[in-house]
Structures are given as structure tokens and as C-alpha cells.
Short mmCIF file of C-alpha atoms in Angstrom, two decimals:
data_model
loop_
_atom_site.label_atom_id
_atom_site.label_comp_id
_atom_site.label_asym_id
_atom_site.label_seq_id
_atom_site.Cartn_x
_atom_site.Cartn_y
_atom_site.Cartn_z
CA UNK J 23 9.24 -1.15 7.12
CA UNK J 24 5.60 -1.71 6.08
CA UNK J 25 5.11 1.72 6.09
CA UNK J 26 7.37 2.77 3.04
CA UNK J 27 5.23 0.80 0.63
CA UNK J 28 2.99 3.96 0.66
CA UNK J 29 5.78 5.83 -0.78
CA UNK J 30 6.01 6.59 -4.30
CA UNK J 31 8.72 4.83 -5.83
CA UNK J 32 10.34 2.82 -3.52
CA UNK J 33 10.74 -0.25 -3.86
CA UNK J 34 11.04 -2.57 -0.66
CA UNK J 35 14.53 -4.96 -0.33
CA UNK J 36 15.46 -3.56 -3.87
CA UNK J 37 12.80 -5.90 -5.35
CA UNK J 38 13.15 -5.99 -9.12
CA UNK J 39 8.99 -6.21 -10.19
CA UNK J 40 8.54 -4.06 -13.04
CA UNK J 41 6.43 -0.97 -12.68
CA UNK J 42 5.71 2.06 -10.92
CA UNK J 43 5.24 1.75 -7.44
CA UNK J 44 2.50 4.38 -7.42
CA UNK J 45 -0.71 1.75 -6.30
CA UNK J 46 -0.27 2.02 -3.18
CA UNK J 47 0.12 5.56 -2.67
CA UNK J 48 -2.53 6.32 -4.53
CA UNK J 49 -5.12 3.49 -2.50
CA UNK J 50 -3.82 5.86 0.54
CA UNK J 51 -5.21 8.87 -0.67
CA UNK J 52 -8.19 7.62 -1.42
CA UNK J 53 -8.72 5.78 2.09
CA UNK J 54 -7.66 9.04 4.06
CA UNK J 55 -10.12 11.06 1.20
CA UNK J 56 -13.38 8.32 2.37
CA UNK J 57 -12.33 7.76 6.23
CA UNK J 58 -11.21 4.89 5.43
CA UNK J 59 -8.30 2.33 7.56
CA UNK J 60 -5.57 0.30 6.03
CA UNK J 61 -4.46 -2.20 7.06
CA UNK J 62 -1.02 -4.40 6.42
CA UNK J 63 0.19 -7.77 7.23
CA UNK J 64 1.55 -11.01 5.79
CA UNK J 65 0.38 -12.02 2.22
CA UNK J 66 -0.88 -15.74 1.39
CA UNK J 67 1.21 -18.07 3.14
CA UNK J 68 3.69 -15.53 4.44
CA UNK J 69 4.92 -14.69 1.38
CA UNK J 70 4.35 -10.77 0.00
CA UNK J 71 1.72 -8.36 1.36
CA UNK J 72 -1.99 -8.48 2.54
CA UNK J 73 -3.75 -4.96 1.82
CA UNK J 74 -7.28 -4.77 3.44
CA UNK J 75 -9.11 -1.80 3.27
CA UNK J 76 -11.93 -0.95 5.72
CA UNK J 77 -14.91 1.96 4.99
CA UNK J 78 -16.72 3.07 7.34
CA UNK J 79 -20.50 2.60 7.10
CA UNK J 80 -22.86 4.56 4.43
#
């Protein structure tokens, strides 16, 4: 499932946030563009999404 928020557009459980739904498919390309890893898992006491995004070293 967590894997769908990268897609453009979709929006997860038929949430109802306004926007886009293009952030996170964009921070994707930009990781994969610097090497970089994302990683997903459970937001602030369970509740949404934690992003973290790990570069490698300069």
C-alpha cells in the first residue's frame, strides 16, 4: 500500500485533502536523481505517514 503514495494522483483510502498529490513523486525523483533511500513508516503517534530521506555522504 505504502508504495502508491509515490504515484501521481492517487490518493490513498479515497482521502479527501485538497491538492495535488504530486510531492511525493516528485521527492522520488529527486532521491533516485542523488542516490538517495526513502524510507516509509507510521507518522506521529500512528496516525499518517513518516517520510525520511537518507543521502549518501558528500
Amino acid at each position: 500500500m505504502h508504495e502508491r503514495v509515490f504515484e501521481r494522483f492517487v490518493r490513498p483510502g479515497g482521502a479527501q485533502h485538497p491538492g495535488s498529490r504530486l510531492g511525493l513523486s516528485i521527492v522520488r525523483r529527486i532521491a533516485e536523481r542523488h542516490g538517495a533511500q526513502i524510507m516509509l513508516g507510521a507518522g506521529l503517534q500512528g496516525r499518517g505517514l513518516a517520510v525520511t530521506l537518507v543521502f549518501p555522504a558528500a
